PDB file of N, CA and C in Angstrom:
ATOM      1  N   UNK A  24       0.826  -1.193   0.008  1.00 53.00           N
ATOM      2  CA  UNK A  24       0.013  -0.001   0.014  1.00 53.00           C
ATOM      3  C   UNK A  24       0.852   1.249   0.019  1.00 53.00           C
ATOM      4  N   UNK A  25       1.985   1.189   0.632  1.00 66.00           N
ATOM      5  CA  UNK A  25       2.795   2.397   0.760  1.00 66.00           C
ATOM      6  C   UNK A  25       3.485   2.813  -0.553  1.00 66.00           C
ATOM      7  N   UNK A  26       3.742   1.853  -1.410  1.00 75.00           N
ATOM      8  CA  UNK A  26       4.497   2.171  -2.638  1.00 75.00           C
ATOM      9  C   UNK A  26       3.584   2.410  -3.814  1.00 75.00           C
ATOM     10  N   UNK A  27       2.324   2.001  -3.750  1.00 73.00           N
ATOM     11  CA  UNK A  27       1.428   2.271  -4.858  1.00 73.00           C
ATOM     12  C   UNK A  27       0.492   3.420  -4.504  1.00 73.00           C
ATOM     13  N   UNK A  28       0.530   4.444  -5.320  1.00 78.00           N
ATOM     14  CA  UNK A  28      -0.300   5.624  -5.006  1.00 78.00           C
ATOM     15  C   UNK A  28      -1.463   5.809  -5.997  1.00 78.00           C
ATOM     16  N   UNK A  29      -1.680   4.831  -6.858  1.00 79.00           N
ATOM     17  CA  UNK A  29      -2.810   4.936  -7.761  1.00 79.00           C
ATOM     18  C   UNK A  29      -4.008   4.169  -7.147  1.00 79.00           C
ATOM     19  N   UNK A  30      -5.203   4.376  -7.702  1.00 80.00           N
ATOM     20  CA  UNK A  30      -6.374   3.652  -7.186  1.00 80.00           C
ATOM     21  C   UNK A  30      -6.125   2.117  -7.200  1.00 80.00           C
ATOM     22  N   UNK A  31      -6.736   1.410  -6.233  1.00 76.00           N
ATOM     23  CA  UNK A  31      -6.512  -0.026  -6.095  1.00 76.00           C
ATOM     24  C   UNK A  31      -6.865  -0.781  -7.362  1.00 76.00           C
ATOM     25  N   UNK A  32      -7.864  -0.319  -8.059  1.00 76.00           N
ATOM     26  CA  UNK A  32      -8.271  -1.004  -9.319  1.00 76.00           C
ATOM     27  C   UNK A  32      -7.158  -1.086 -10.328  1.00 76.00           C
ATOM     28  N   UNK A  33      -6.270  -0.144 -10.291  1.00 79.00           N
ATOM     29  CA  UNK A  33      -5.130  -0.090 -11.259  1.00 79.00           C
ATOM     30  C   UNK A  33      -3.859  -0.770 -10.768  1.00 79.00           C
ATOM     31  N   UNK A  34      -3.878  -1.315  -9.551  1.00 82.00           N
ATOM     32  CA  UNK A  34      -2.661  -1.998  -9.058  1.00 82.00           C
ATOM     33  C   UNK A  34      -2.445  -3.235  -9.939  1.00 82.00           C
ATOM     34  N   UNK A  35      -1.209  -3.625 -10.106  1.00 86.00           N
ATOM     35  CA  UNK A  35      -0.909  -4.698 -11.090  1.00 86.00           C
ATOM     36  C   UNK A  35      -1.690  -5.995 -10.919  1.00 86.00           C
ATOM     37  N   UNK A  36      -1.813  -6.532  -9.702  1.00 84.00           N
ATOM     38  CA  UNK A  36      -2.540  -7.782  -9.543  1.00 84.00           C
ATOM     39  C   UNK A  36      -4.019  -7.576  -9.812  1.00 84.00           C
ATOM     40  N   UNK A  37      -4.559  -6.468  -9.247  1.00 85.00           N
ATOM     41  CA  UNK A  37      -5.997  -6.251  -9.509  1.00 85.00           C
ATOM     42  C   UNK A  37      -6.304  -6.045 -10.990  1.00 85.00           C
ATOM     43  N   UNK A  38      -5.430  -5.310 -11.668  1.00 87.00           N
ATOM     44  CA  UNK A  38      -5.624  -5.077 -13.081  1.00 87.00           C
ATOM     45  C   UNK A  38      -5.543  -6.395 -13.870  1.00 87.00           C
ATOM     46  N   UNK A  39      -4.604  -7.243 -13.516  1.00 91.00           N
ATOM     47  CA  UNK A  39      -4.476  -8.550 -14.172  1.00 91.00           C
ATOM     48  C   UNK A  39      -5.702  -9.436 -13.935  1.00 91.00           C
ATOM     49  N   UNK A  40      -6.184  -9.417 -12.712  1.00 89.00           N
ATOM     50  CA  UNK A  40      -7.391 -10.229 -12.390  1.00 89.00           C
ATOM     51  C   UNK A  40      -8.601  -9.748 -13.176  1.00 89.00           C
ATOM     52  N   UNK A  41      -8.738  -8.433 -13.331  1.00 87.00           N
ATOM     53  CA  UNK A  41      -9.837  -7.887 -14.146  1.00 87.00           C
ATOM     54  C   UNK A  41      -9.681  -8.313 -15.578  1.00 87.00           C
ATOM     55  N   UNK A  42      -8.483  -8.326 -16.082  1.00 91.00           N
ATOM     56  CA  UNK A  42      -8.232  -8.791 -17.463  1.00 91.00           C
ATOM     57  C   UNK A  42      -8.652 -10.263 -17.623  1.00 91.00           C
ATOM     58  N   UNK A  43      -8.540 -10.978 -16.529  1.00 92.00           N
ATOM     59  CA  UNK A  43      -8.935 -12.446 -16.583  1.00 92.00           C
ATOM     60  C   UNK A  43     -10.387 -12.654 -16.379  1.00 92.00           C
ATOM     61  N   UNK A  44     -11.119 -11.555 -16.106  1.00 91.00           N
ATOM     62  CA  UNK A  44     -12.577 -11.649 -15.988  1.00 91.00           C
ATOM     63  C   UNK A  44     -13.169 -11.531 -14.585  1.00 91.00           C
ATOM     64  N   UNK A  45     -12.318 -11.240 -13.617  1.00 87.00           N
ATOM     65  CA  UNK A  45     -12.802 -11.093 -12.235  1.00 87.00           C
ATOM     66  C   UNK A  45     -13.540  -9.753 -12.137  1.00 87.00           C
ATOM     67  N   UNK A  46     -14.700  -9.831 -11.543  1.00 82.00           N
ATOM     68  CA  UNK A  46     -15.493  -8.593 -11.357  1.00 82.00           C
ATOM     69  C   UNK A  46     -15.566  -8.333  -9.878  1.00 82.00           C
ATOM     70  N   UNK A  47     -14.957  -7.224  -9.397  1.00 73.00           N
ATOM     71  CA  UNK A  47     -14.958  -6.925  -7.980  1.00 73.00           C
ATOM     72  C   UNK A  47     -16.354  -6.536  -7.510  1.00 73.00           C
ATOM     73  N   UNK A  48     -16.627  -6.842  -6.259  1.00 73.00           N
ATOM     74  CA  UNK A  48     -17.940  -6.464  -5.652  1.00 73.00           C
ATOM     75  C   UNK A  48     -17.979  -4.950  -5.397  1.00 73.00           C
ATOM     76  N   UNK A  49     -18.999  -4.468  -4.717  1.00 67.00           N
ATOM     77  CA  UNK A  49     -19.183  -3.025  -4.547  1.00 67.00           C
ATOM     78  C   UNK A  49     -18.149  -2.324  -3.654  1.00 67.00           C
ATOM     79  N   UNK A  50     -17.533  -3.050  -2.765  1.00 62.00           N
ATOM     80  CA  UNK A  50     -16.555  -2.425  -1.859  1.00 62.00           C
ATOM     81  C   UNK A  50     -15.217  -3.062  -1.877  1.00 62.00           C
ATOM     82  N   UNK A  51     -15.096  -4.174  -2.553  1.00 72.00           N
ATOM     83  CA  UNK A  51     -13.873  -4.994  -2.398  1.00 72.00           C
ATOM     84  C   UNK A  51     -13.188  -5.034  -3.745  1.00 72.00           C
ATOM     85  N   UNK A  52     -11.863  -5.178  -3.706  1.00 79.00           N
ATOM     86  CA  UNK A  52     -11.107  -5.207  -4.968  1.00 79.00           C
ATOM     87  C   UNK A  52     -11.087  -6.616  -5.543  1.00 79.00           C
ATOM     88  N   UNK A  53     -10.562  -6.707  -6.798  1.00 83.00           N
ATOM     89  CA  UNK A  53     -10.543  -8.007  -7.486  1.00 83.00           C
ATOM     90  C   UNK A  53      -9.730  -9.066  -6.708  1.00 83.00           C
ATOM     91  N   UNK A  54      -8.651  -8.639  -6.081  1.00 79.00           N
ATOM     92  CA  UNK A  54      -7.800  -9.528  -5.306  1.00 79.00           C
ATOM     93  C   UNK A  54      -8.622 -10.207  -4.241  1.00 79.00           C
ATOM     94  N   UNK A  55      -9.472  -9.480  -3.553  1.00 78.00           N
ATOM     95  CA  UNK A  55     -10.332 -10.067  -2.550  1.00 78.00           C
ATOM     96  C   UNK A  55     -11.472 -10.892  -3.109  1.00 78.00           C
ATOM     97  N   UNK A  56     -11.959 -10.465  -4.284  1.00 78.00           N
ATOM     98  CA  UNK A  56     -13.096 -11.163  -4.869  1.00 78.00           C
ATOM     99  C   UNK A  56     -12.757 -12.659  -5.142  1.00 78.00           C
ATOM    100  N   UNK A  57     -11.514 -13.001  -5.423  1.00 77.00           N
ATOM    101  CA  UNK A  57     -11.185 -14.367  -5.701  1.00 77.00           C
ATOM    102  C   UNK A  57     -10.616 -15.092  -4.479  1.00 77.00           C
ATOM    103  N   UNK A  58     -10.756 -14.477  -3.302  1.00 72.00           N
ATOM    104  CA  UNK A  58     -10.364 -15.123  -2.037  1.00 72.00           C
ATOM    105  C   UNK A  58      -8.943 -14.844  -1.585  1.00 72.00           C
ATOM    106  N   UNK A  59      -8.219 -14.079  -2.326  1.00 75.00           N
ATOM    107  CA  UNK A  59      -6.830 -13.770  -1.933  1.00 75.00           C
ATOM    108  C   UNK A  59      -6.720 -12.778  -0.787  1.00 75.00           C
ATOM    109  N   UNK A  60      -7.884 -12.221  -0.401  1.00 71.00           N
ATOM    110  CA  UNK A  60      -7.965 -11.249   0.663  1.00 71.00           C
ATOM    111  C   UNK A  60      -7.791 -11.776   2.081  1.00 71.00           C
ATOM    112  N   UNK A  61      -7.807 -13.101   2.181  1.00 68.00           N
ATOM    113  CA  UNK A  61      -7.732 -13.679   3.557  1.00 68.00           C
ATOM    114  C   UNK A  61      -6.550 -13.109   4.300  1.00 68.00           C
ATOM    115  N   UNK A  62      -5.432 -13.035   3.670  1.00 70.00           N
ATOM    116  CA  UNK A  62      -4.308 -12.344   4.268  1.00 70.00           C
ATOM    117  C   UNK A  62      -3.479 -11.828   3.077  1.00 70.00           C
ATOM    118  N   UNK A  63      -2.860 -10.674   3.250  1.00 70.00           N
ATOM    119  CA  UNK A  63      -2.135 -10.094   2.134  1.00 70.00           C
ATOM    120  C   UNK A  63      -0.600 -10.194   2.265  1.00 70.00           C
ATOM    121  N   UNK A  64      -0.128 -10.850   3.351  1.00 79.00           N
ATOM    122  CA  UNK A  64       1.307 -11.059   3.491  1.00 79.00           C
ATOM    123  C   UNK A  64       1.562 -12.261   4.383  1.00 79.00           C
ATOM    124  N   UNK A  65       2.806 -12.704   4.470  1.00 82.00           N
ATOM    125  CA  UNK A  65       3.127 -13.879   5.264  1.00 82.00           C
ATOM    126  C   UNK A  65       2.802 -13.716   6.703  1.00 82.00           C
ATOM    127  N   UNK A  66       3.115 -12.570   7.257  1.00 86.00           N
ATOM    128  CA  UNK A  66       2.794 -12.343   8.694  1.00 86.00           C
ATOM    129  C   UNK A  66       1.291 -12.489   8.943  1.00 86.00           C
ATOM    130  N   UNK A  67       0.465 -11.969   8.031  1.00 79.00           N
ATOM    131  CA  UNK A  67      -0.947 -12.111   8.162  1.00 79.00           C
ATOM    132  C   UNK A  67      -1.431 -13.524   8.119  1.00 79.00           C
ATOM    133  N   UNK A  68      -0.850 -14.331   7.205  1.00 77.00           N
ATOM    134  CA  UNK A  68      -1.227 -15.704   7.102  1.00 77.00           C
ATOM    135  C   UNK A  68      -0.827 -16.497   8.371  1.00 77.00           C
ATOM    136  N   UNK A  69       0.329 -16.144   8.909  1.00 83.00           N
ATOM    137  CA  UNK A  69       0.758 -16.817  10.148  1.00 83.00           C
ATOM    138  C   UNK A  69      -0.159 -16.462  11.294  1.00 83.00           C
ATOM    139  N   UNK A  70      -0.527 -15.216  11.426  1.00 82.00           N
ATOM    140  CA  UNK A  70      -1.456 -14.817  12.480  1.00 82.00           C
ATOM    141  C   UNK A  70      -2.816 -15.478  12.259  1.00 82.00           C
ATOM    142  N   UNK A  71      -3.271 -15.546  11.035  1.00 76.00           N
ATOM    143  CA  UNK A  71      -4.576 -16.182  10.699  1.00 76.00           C
ATOM    144  C   UNK A  71      -4.539 -17.636  11.180  1.00 76.00           C
ATOM    145  N   UNK A  72      -3.471 -18.355  10.885  1.00 80.00           N
ATOM    146  CA  UNK A  72      -3.324 -19.735  11.269  1.00 80.00           C
ATOM    147  C   UNK A  72      -3.263 -19.911  12.796  1.00 80.00           C
ATOM    148  N   UNK A  73      -2.512 -19.051  13.426  1.00 85.00           N
ATOM    149  CA  UNK A  73      -2.365 -19.124  14.891  1.00 85.00           C
ATOM    150  C   UNK A  73      -3.733 -18.929  15.603  1.00 85.00           C
ATOM    151  N   UNK A  74      -4.561 -18.084  15.023  1.00 83.00           N
ATOM    152  CA  UNK A  74      -5.894 -17.839  15.624  1.00 83.00           C
ATOM    153  C   UNK A  74      -6.894 -18.878  15.180  1.00 83.00           C
ATOM    154  N   UNK A  75      -6.484 -19.841  14.313  1.00 81.00           N
ATOM    155  CA  UNK A  75      -7.315 -20.897  13.804  1.00 81.00           C
ATOM    156  C   UNK A  75      -8.610 -20.357  13.152  1.00 81.00           C
ATOM    157  N   UNK A  76      -8.412 -19.268  12.374  1.00 76.00           N
ATOM    158  CA  UNK A  76      -9.545 -18.639  11.678  1.00 76.00           C
ATOM    159  C   UNK A  76      -9.730 -19.348  10.329  1.00 76.00           C
ATOM    160  N   UNK A  77     -10.950 -19.409   9.889  1.00 73.00           N
ATOM    161  CA  UNK A  77     -11.275 -19.974   8.586  1.00 73.00           C
ATOM    162  C   UNK A  77     -11.629 -18.863   7.575  1.00 73.00           C
ATOM    163  N   UNK A  78     -11.772 -19.222   6.345  1.00 67.00           N
ATOM    164  CA  UNK A  78     -12.209 -18.272   5.324  1.00 67.00           C
ATOM    165  C   UNK A  78     -13.538 -17.669   5.685  1.00 67.00           C
ATOM    166  N   UNK A  79     -14.368 -18.505   6.343  1.00 75.00           N
ATOM    167  CA  UNK A  79     -15.720 -18.024   6.714  1.00 75.00           C
ATOM    168  C   UNK A  79     -15.663 -16.811   7.618  1.00 75.00           C
ATOM    169  N   UNK A  80     -14.613 -16.701   8.456  1.00 74.00           N
ATOM    170  CA  UNK A  80     -14.495 -15.544   9.346  1.00 74.00           C
ATOM    171  C   UNK A  80     -14.456 -14.255   8.534  1.00 74.00           C
ATOM    172  N   UNK A  81     -13.652 -14.244   7.447  1.00 71.00           N
ATOM    173  CA  UNK A  81     -13.572 -13.031   6.678  1.00 71.00           C
ATOM    174  C   UNK A  81     -14.833 -12.761   5.876  1.00 71.00           C
ATOM    175  N   UNK A  82     -15.476 -13.819   5.416  1.00 74.00           N
ATOM    176  CA  UNK A  82     -16.694 -13.629   4.669  1.00 74.00           C
ATOM    177  C   UNK A  82     -17.778 -13.008   5.584  1.00 74.00           C
ATOM    178  N   UNK A  83     -17.817 -13.490   6.833  1.00 79.00           N
ATOM    179  CA  UNK A  83     -18.788 -12.938   7.790  1.00 79.00           C
ATOM    180  C   UNK A  83     -18.510 -11.464   8.066  1.00 79.00           C
ATOM    181  N   UNK A  84     -17.232 -11.106   8.187  1.00 75.00           N
ATOM    182  CA  UNK A  84     -16.904  -9.689   8.418  1.00 75.00           C
ATOM    183  C   UNK A  84     -17.300  -8.844   7.165  1.00 75.00           C
ATOM    184  N   UNK A  85     -17.100  -9.370   6.004  1.00 74.00           N
ATOM    185  CA  UNK A  85     -17.439  -8.665   4.765  1.00 74.00           C
ATOM    186  C   UNK A  85     -18.964  -8.451   4.703  1.00 74.00           C
ATOM    187  N   UNK A  86     -19.714  -9.474   5.051  1.00 79.00           N
ATOM    188  CA  UNK A  86     -21.202  -9.366   5.026  1.00 79.00           C
ATOM    189  C   UNK A  86     -21.624  -8.344   6.064  1.00 79.00           C
ATOM    190  N   UNK A  87     -21.062  -8.329   7.267  1.00 81.00           N
ATOM    191  CA  UNK A  87     -21.441  -7.368   8.237  1.00 81.00           C
ATOM    192  C   UNK A  87     -21.141  -5.945   7.736  1.00 81.00           C
ATOM    193  N   UNK A  88     -20.016  -5.775   7.124  1.00 74.00           N
ATOM    194  CA  UNK A  88     -19.627  -4.432   6.626  1.00 74.00           C
ATOM    195  C   UNK A  88     -20.577  -3.967   5.558  1.00 74.00           C
ATOM    196  N   UNK A  89     -20.919  -4.904   4.621  1.00 77.00           N
ATOM    197  CA  UNK A  89     -21.848  -4.544   3.532  1.00 77.00           C
ATOM    198  C   UNK A  89     -23.207  -4.196   4.099  1.00 77.00           C
ATOM    199  N   UNK A  90     -23.671  -4.881   5.104  1.00 81.00           N
ATOM    200  CA  UNK A  90     -24.983  -4.568   5.675  1.00 81.00           C
ATOM    201  C   UNK A  90     -24.942  -3.186   6.362  1.00 81.00           C
ATOM    202  N   UNK A  91     -23.857  -2.873   7.054  1.00 80.00           N
ATOM    203  CA  UNK A  91     -23.723  -1.545   7.671  1.00 80.00           C
ATOM    204  C   UNK A  91     -23.736  -0.477   6.583  1.00 80.00           C
ATOM    205  N   UNK A  92     -23.026  -0.709   5.480  1.00 75.00           N
ATOM    206  CA  UNK A  92     -22.946   0.308   4.408  1.00 75.00           C
ATOM    207  C   UNK A  92     -24.255   0.527   3.710  1.00 75.00           C
ATOM    208  N   UNK A  93     -25.077  -0.554   3.645  1.00 78.00           N
ATOM    209  CA  UNK A  93     -26.370  -0.440   2.930  1.00 78.00           C
ATOM    210  C   UNK A  93     -27.469   0.077   3.889  1.00 78.00           C
ATOM    211  N   UNK A  94     -27.163   0.176   5.186  1.00 75.00           N
ATOM    212  CA  UNK A  94     -28.121   0.691   6.148  1.00 75.00           C
ATOM    213  C   UNK A  94     -29.190  -0.295   6.520  1.00 75.00           C
ATOM    214  N   UNK A  95     -28.939  -1.583   6.303  1.00 59.00           N
ATOM    215  CA  UNK A  95     -29.927  -2.621   6.666  1.00 59.00           C
ATOM    216  C   UNK A  95     -29.993  -2.762   8.170  1.00 59.00           C
TER     217      UNK A  95
END
């Protein structure tokens, strides 16, 4: 994040995923849309594993955030 100053949609991995047909959701980038959002670096993956979190944990957080944003 610190080295890329353009909008997230134009970041190299996000741009490549869009070229491959990934369509990002309303708040999330293409990287996250295909499940790569679980952790974005090795330290994050290690912490994720130590906490014994599943992919469902992140999906639930995303759903809560979307509901808050939509005012449901």
